[in-house]
């Protein structure tokens, strides 16, 4: 069965694909932005702790469900179920995750479209098409629709090709490009005036803020978004991993890559802001906090690139290509959830159904674009602040309370004979049973 439904051909293939899903706008835009608006390094510290202590165990739960089930999220969860109530519950959780992924893609595609338009801008200036360059960076309905459609086209193009030829091949191509661009940009920014001040603002924690509820909520939300939890994505990626692989190590490696890239992105963006300040660009809002959100990426950074002269065009090009690539390796994972469900549960042909679902999601994006002032935030909040934590929590409940402990151990032992004697096995089962659901529920409750 595994061969006909597709599978990752190698360990590296899985790592690149899962890290590709995890590393996206959330890392390169969301994380530095949250860091800037939550007091710098205090946020980084809390994020690191929560990513490893709460997000990693939940991530492992999703991967394990998928590898056991060797199927889409709904079927995998139903394979664990023991009675009709469990099966219905499995449907709600699995299908809820798939809907959540589709909703995220509908707004993510719009943001990714903006990144692509900002990547086209320096290019058009380099070749002398000034009026096109102005058009692509001016907010307008046609511009937003065009670039969102372009981005969705690329996402559909990759997913139509399947797991090995699409997801794995493209993740293996794009992830090195992303890392190369990120490191290159950091090295360049570090040579500029003001960068040092930015590094110290980034790395000196204000410990008094560490326990602030708002900071904790933002950090947990960010960690869950970043590991693509509660969206069925990691269940389906888990289902494409060979039974010979050691899941515990693979999961830890992906988490480590994700967290490291977020950290590196902070090391690019925050110092860049201080470099911009040294060039006369305002980087503090009226209330004294660092400018964050969309003004950071679409106002502060472009002003910095402008102030660099000719080289600024190339730096801007590299930066926005980096953003677009990061978004693409994530968006393909979001589309894979609904597609694998339709292919496996309703026997639909992969290529066709990918195009239909992709177009369906694009139509939703178009509706959001037409009502951007209220719908963009609404859909983003609905999917990421409500959908993701609830579904991720329910996946932990499934593993902790419904799945038999011995069956979990048998699954984990595949590819990892010694797991029974490991620290992971001593901690993780009760952790997923009690700590993760409770902590997620508390944080979620608080955020209401
Ligand atoms: N992890 C991605 C990011 O950090 O940008 C976002 C994401 C991907 C969320 C896939 C949800 C998902 F299913």
XYZ file of C-alpha atoms and ligand atoms in Angstrom:
461
model
C 0.000 0.000 0.000
C 2.803 2.409 0.944
C 4.249 2.262 -2.540
C 0.990 3.106 -4.292
C 0.155 6.015 -2.012
C 3.671 7.418 -2.116
C 6.336 7.713 0.562
C 9.504 9.661 1.271
C 12.371 7.839 -0.376
C 14.919 8.699 2.295
C 15.445 10.086 5.768
C 16.796 13.295 4.292
C 13.693 13.567 2.128
C 11.465 13.500 5.177
C 13.642 15.932 7.150
C 13.679 18.437 4.300
C 9.924 18.111 3.692
C 8.931 18.357 7.358
C 11.418 21.149 8.029
C 10.129 22.793 4.850
C 6.604 22.707 6.235
C 7.749 23.982 9.609
C 10.039 26.724 8.328
C 7.941 29.400 6.699
C 6.649 32.928 7.092
C 6.050 32.002 10.728
C 9.795 31.716 11.310
C 11.111 34.482 9.137
C 8.359 37.014 9.615
C 6.241 35.910 12.604
C 9.005 35.008 15.015
C 11.122 38.170 14.669
C 7.952 40.274 14.708
C 6.720 38.646 17.904
C 10.183 38.994 19.389
C 10.207 42.690 18.522
C 6.817 43.299 20.087
C 7.376 41.127 23.181
C 10.533 42.550 24.647
C 13.259 40.832 22.623
C 15.207 37.977 24.146
C 12.684 37.239 26.920
C 10.382 36.049 24.147
C 13.142 34.024 22.514
C 13.859 32.264 25.797
C 10.231 31.382 26.468
C 9.782 30.291 22.856
C 12.708 27.877 23.061
C 11.416 26.314 26.278
C 7.850 25.943 24.963
C 8.954 24.638 21.580
C 10.879 21.765 23.156
C 8.660 21.105 26.182
C 5.189 21.419 24.639
C 5.334 21.638 20.872
C 7.850 18.800 20.366
C 5.812 16.222 22.367
C 2.632 17.220 20.488
C 4.569 17.060 17.206
C 5.708 13.519 18.075
C 2.097 12.527 18.800
C 1.012 13.635 15.317
C 3.937 11.983 13.527
C 3.350 8.741 15.396
C -0.371 8.651 14.597
C 0.456 9.058 10.909
C 3.245 6.508 10.790
C 1.084 3.949 12.546
C -1.920 4.562 10.295
C 0.007 4.866 7.007
C -2.899 6.932 5.729
C -4.487 10.395 5.717
C -5.337 12.040 9.048
C -8.905 10.744 9.373
C -8.104 7.132 8.472
C -4.976 7.102 10.652
C -6.890 8.330 13.689
C -9.673 5.837 13.011
C -7.172 2.981 12.955
C -6.374 3.801 16.577
C -10.048 4.028 17.522
C -11.660 1.123 19.360
C -15.365 1.871 19.157
C -17.854 3.906 17.184
C -17.509 6.972 19.450
C -13.765 7.002 19.039
C -14.233 6.694 15.294
C -16.558 9.684 15.191
C -14.195 11.625 17.392
C -11.376 10.618 15.025
C -13.333 11.995 12.109
C -13.921 15.340 13.850
C -10.263 15.712 14.824
C -8.830 14.537 11.497
C -11.230 16.433 9.304
C -10.994 19.486 11.570
C -7.233 19.480 10.980
C -7.721 19.264 7.226
C -10.140 22.218 7.256
C -7.710 24.130 9.426
C -4.889 23.531 6.910
C -7.132 24.722 4.060
C -8.091 27.872 5.981
C -4.471 28.632 6.780
C -3.529 28.189 3.135
C -6.278 30.614 2.104
C -4.694 33.522 3.991
C -1.092 32.303 3.812
C -1.319 32.384 0.018
C -2.205 36.093 0.159
C 0.790 36.940 2.371
C 3.048 34.774 0.222
C 1.741 36.609 -2.849
C 2.858 39.898 -1.277
C 6.320 38.416 -0.717
C 6.474 37.374 -4.365
C 5.382 40.813 -5.527
C 8.132 42.405 -3.425
C 10.595 39.946 -4.974
C 9.502 40.977 -8.460
C 9.903 44.680 -7.652
C 13.723 44.903 -7.422
C 13.979 42.685 -10.470
C 11.767 44.986 -12.549
C 13.778 48.000 -11.349
C 17.040 46.318 -12.323
C 15.728 45.864 -15.880
C 14.347 49.425 -15.953
C 10.583 48.749 -15.740
C 9.922 51.448 -13.148
C 6.146 51.752 -13.511
C 5.668 47.968 -13.203
C 7.898 48.057 -10.141
C 5.665 50.722 -8.555
C 2.530 48.772 -9.425
C 3.702 45.491 -7.871
C 4.331 47.064 -4.479
C 1.149 49.131 -4.341
C -1.792 47.517 -2.550
C -4.570 46.840 -5.053
C -7.169 44.196 -5.741
C -5.687 43.091 -9.098
C -2.151 42.969 -7.690
C -3.254 40.860 -4.714
C -5.299 38.505 -6.878
C -2.563 38.083 -9.462
C 0.226 37.229 -7.035
C -1.960 35.032 -4.854
C -2.994 33.107 -7.990
C 0.639 32.786 -9.036
C 1.612 31.437 -5.666
C -1.287 28.963 -5.630
C -0.301 27.845 -9.099
C 3.199 26.943 -7.862
C 1.749 25.117 -4.852
C -0.626 23.100 -7.063
C 2.170 22.420 -9.574
C 4.299 20.733 -6.888
C 1.523 18.804 -5.135
C 0.180 17.389 -8.396
C 3.495 15.561 -8.750
C 2.986 13.535 -5.579
C 5.096 12.799 -2.534
C 8.448 11.795 -3.966
C 8.541 13.741 -7.202
C 6.716 16.768 -5.794
C 7.054 17.385 -2.067
C 10.351 15.599 -1.481
C 12.156 16.701 -4.613
C 11.156 20.357 -4.278
C 11.815 20.518 -0.551
C 15.290 19.122 -1.176
C 15.876 21.805 -3.794
C 14.363 24.761 -1.995
C 15.506 24.248 1.607
C 19.245 24.600 0.813
C 18.424 27.770 -1.169
C 16.586 29.124 1.853
C 19.439 28.380 4.264
C 22.018 29.791 1.863
C 20.076 33.049 1.384
C 19.438 33.404 5.107
C 23.098 32.941 6.059
C 24.248 35.190 3.217
C 21.920 37.994 4.275
C 22.904 37.703 7.947
C 26.605 37.897 7.053
C 25.994 41.007 4.988
C 23.806 42.805 7.547
C 26.359 42.116 10.288
C 28.897 44.239 8.433
C 26.630 47.311 8.551
C 26.520 50.145 11.066
C 23.954 49.585 13.823
C 23.902 45.771 13.552
C 25.796 45.317 16.811
C 23.231 47.303 18.744
C 20.516 45.161 17.147
C 22.244 41.939 18.194
C 22.421 43.086 21.788
C 18.764 44.178 21.751
C 17.939 40.704 20.420
C 20.025 38.720 22.860
C 19.694 40.546 26.199
C 16.591 39.210 27.931
C 14.434 41.297 30.209
C 13.852 38.391 32.618
C 11.033 40.201 34.404
C 8.807 39.704 31.343
C 9.306 35.951 31.067
C 6.151 35.015 32.975
C 3.827 37.591 31.441
C 0.678 35.715 30.316
C 0.498 37.534 26.991
C 4.067 36.645 26.212
C 3.469 32.992 27.091
C 0.375 32.842 24.896
C 2.135 34.431 21.936
C 5.149 32.145 22.320
C 3.048 28.980 22.503
C 0.908 30.045 19.532
C 4.051 30.797 17.577
C 5.602 27.413 18.446
C 2.457 25.535 17.366
C 2.101 27.501 14.158
C 5.743 26.975 13.389
C 5.638 23.191 13.793
C 2.439 23.134 11.683
C 0.565 21.402 14.526
C -3.173 20.813 14.602
C -3.490 20.831 10.827
C -3.180 17.147 9.914
C 0.045 18.015 8.076
C 2.412 16.198 10.400
C 0.070 13.201 10.558
C 0.187 12.876 6.790
C 3.947 13.516 6.594
C 4.388 10.914 9.364
C 2.449 8.446 7.236
C 5.022 8.775 4.453
C 7.966 7.816 6.724
C 9.399 4.320 6.471
C 8.891 1.993 9.443
C 12.657 1.554 9.547
C 13.267 5.118 10.700
C 13.788 6.233 14.279
C 10.893 8.624 14.747
C 12.082 10.084 18.043
C 15.326 11.303 16.520
C 13.724 12.455 13.283
C 11.150 14.520 15.195
C 13.869 16.079 17.356
C 15.965 16.931 14.297
C 13.067 18.681 12.575
C 12.224 20.634 15.744
C 15.846 21.665 16.091
C 16.042 22.863 12.481
C 12.796 24.784 12.859
C 13.852 26.513 16.067
C 17.352 27.261 14.746
C 16.001 28.887 11.604
C 13.596 31.023 13.635
C 16.536 32.060 15.796
C 18.637 32.888 12.738
C 15.763 34.854 11.209
C 15.695 36.960 14.390
C 19.402 37.490 13.940
C 18.691 38.876 10.494
C 15.581 40.974 11.107
C 16.228 42.651 14.479
C 19.773 43.827 13.615
C 18.420 44.943 10.202
C 15.996 47.202 12.036
C 18.798 48.838 13.981
C 20.804 49.234 10.776
C 17.738 50.945 9.316
C 17.645 53.228 12.349
C 21.287 54.137 11.825
C 20.260 55.168 8.275
C 17.546 57.443 9.633
C 14.540 55.115 9.301
C 12.064 55.212 12.214
C 11.903 51.797 13.879
C 9.965 52.612 17.031
C 6.212 53.127 17.125
C 4.666 56.016 19.080
C 4.317 53.933 22.239
C 8.062 53.254 22.228
C 7.828 49.616 21.079
C 9.689 48.312 18.040
C 7.631 48.475 14.847
C 6.341 45.000 14.039
C 3.755 43.254 11.845
C 3.398 44.122 8.216
C 4.949 47.597 8.547
C 8.186 45.940 9.587
C 8.472 43.810 6.445
C 6.852 46.165 3.957
C 7.989 49.564 5.248
C 11.024 49.406 7.524
C 12.983 46.786 5.581
C 12.276 48.256 2.124
C 13.394 51.682 3.448
C 16.585 50.032 4.597
C 17.112 48.399 1.191
C 16.481 51.766 -0.509
C 19.053 53.467 1.641
C 21.702 50.957 0.520
C 21.820 52.284 -3.040
C 22.248 49.859 -5.959
C 23.239 46.888 -3.845
C 19.975 47.344 -1.961
C 18.087 46.070 -5.014
C 19.959 42.770 -4.882
C 19.606 42.490 -1.112
C 15.848 43.109 -1.432
C 15.646 40.523 -4.200
C 17.446 37.926 -2.050
C 15.332 38.748 0.998
C 11.964 38.454 -0.713
C 12.985 35.323 -2.619
C 13.914 33.877 0.772
C 10.440 34.732 2.063
C 8.704 33.284 -1.006
C 10.680 30.040 -0.897
C 9.967 29.633 2.817
C 6.260 30.151 2.146
C 6.177 27.673 -0.727
C 7.695 24.736 1.183
C 5.019 25.350 3.841
C 2.066 25.857 1.529
C 2.632 22.536 -0.241
C 2.241 20.744 3.090
C -1.052 22.549 3.730
C -2.446 21.418 0.384
C -1.261 17.823 0.874
C -3.614 17.312 3.867
C -6.899 17.820 1.971
C -5.530 16.184 -1.198
C -4.446 12.966 0.532
C -7.861 12.795 2.196
C -9.726 13.139 -1.093
C -7.466 10.640 -2.874
C -7.595 7.971 -0.184
C -11.127 8.305 1.138
C -12.926 9.157 -2.064
C -10.726 7.420 -4.611
C -10.135 10.573 -6.599
C -7.326 10.978 -9.061
C -4.470 12.922 -7.470
C -3.687 15.394 -10.235
C -7.299 16.347 -10.819
C -8.271 16.664 -7.205
C -5.173 18.730 -6.405
C -6.210 21.252 -9.040
C -9.838 21.337 -7.841
C -8.958 21.765 -4.174
C -6.264 24.318 -5.030
C -8.736 26.365 -7.059
C -11.330 26.050 -4.283
C -8.855 27.434 -1.758
C -7.876 30.196 -4.167
C -11.534 31.220 -4.453
C -11.622 31.521 -0.671
C -8.441 33.639 -0.843
C -10.118 35.838 -3.465
C -13.100 36.385 -1.142
C -10.694 37.319 1.651
C -8.836 39.689 -0.682
C -12.096 41.396 -1.643
C -12.884 41.946 2.060
C -9.325 42.204 3.249
C -9.811 44.733 6.027
C -11.745 42.381 8.251
C -11.547 38.900 6.736
C -7.771 38.457 6.715
C -7.443 38.800 10.476
C -10.655 36.911 11.074
C -9.594 33.795 9.130
C -6.050 33.932 10.514
C -7.302 34.115 14.100
C -9.947 31.458 13.562
C -7.465 28.964 12.134
C -4.344 29.669 14.178
C -5.613 30.830 17.566
C -8.640 28.528 17.800
C -8.318 25.694 15.270
C -4.674 24.729 15.685
C -4.480 24.556 19.509
C -7.786 22.705 19.811
C -6.931 20.081 17.182
C -3.373 19.656 18.493
C -4.741 19.180 21.999
C -7.238 16.570 20.768
C -4.443 14.665 19.000
C -2.618 14.486 22.344
C -5.837 13.266 23.968
C -6.059 10.559 21.312
C -2.547 9.337 21.942
C -2.718 9.700 25.719
C -6.200 8.404 26.429
C -7.414 6.262 23.546
C -4.391 4.550 22.046
C -3.136 1.544 24.060
C 0.224 2.157 25.651
C 1.594 -1.157 24.374
C 0.570 -0.388 20.821
C 2.289 2.972 21.028
C 5.435 1.278 22.243
C 5.297 -1.310 19.455
C 5.022 1.483 16.877
C 7.853 3.465 18.434
C 10.069 0.370 18.567
C 10.009 0.130 14.786
C 13.265 1.737 13.824
C 14.212 2.231 17.482
C 14.572 -1.103 19.373
C 15.907 0.469 22.512
C 13.226 3.124 22.915
C 11.693 1.334 25.909
C 14.785 2.131 27.972
C 15.118 5.708 26.797
C 14.369 8.931 28.614
C 11.852 9.682 25.894
C 9.707 6.669 26.806
C 9.954 7.462 30.520
C 8.630 10.981 30.054
C 6.697 11.355 26.826
C 3.662 9.058 27.396
C 2.462 10.701 30.619
C 3.532 14.045 29.308
C 1.264 13.680 26.280
C -1.482 12.305 28.462
C -1.553 14.977 31.159
C 0.850 17.871 30.695
C 0.347 18.743 27.012
C -3.466 18.788 26.927
C -3.678 20.658 30.242
C -1.064 23.241 29.330
C -2.583 23.825 25.895
C -6.054 24.122 27.433
C -4.862 26.612 30.080
C -3.063 28.784 27.552
C -6.017 28.591 25.180
C -8.462 29.510 27.934
C -6.326 32.431 28.944
C -6.155 33.699 25.375
C -9.946 33.952 25.275
N 4.907 26.291 9.824
C 4.592 27.299 8.853
C 5.296 28.603 9.198
O 5.953 28.694 10.230
O 5.183 29.535 8.427
C 3.117 27.556 8.763
C 2.243 26.358 8.619
C 2.550 25.344 7.701
C 1.117 26.267 9.385
C 1.707 24.252 7.559
C 0.285 25.197 9.272
C 0.575 24.202 8.349
F -0.221 23.197 8.234
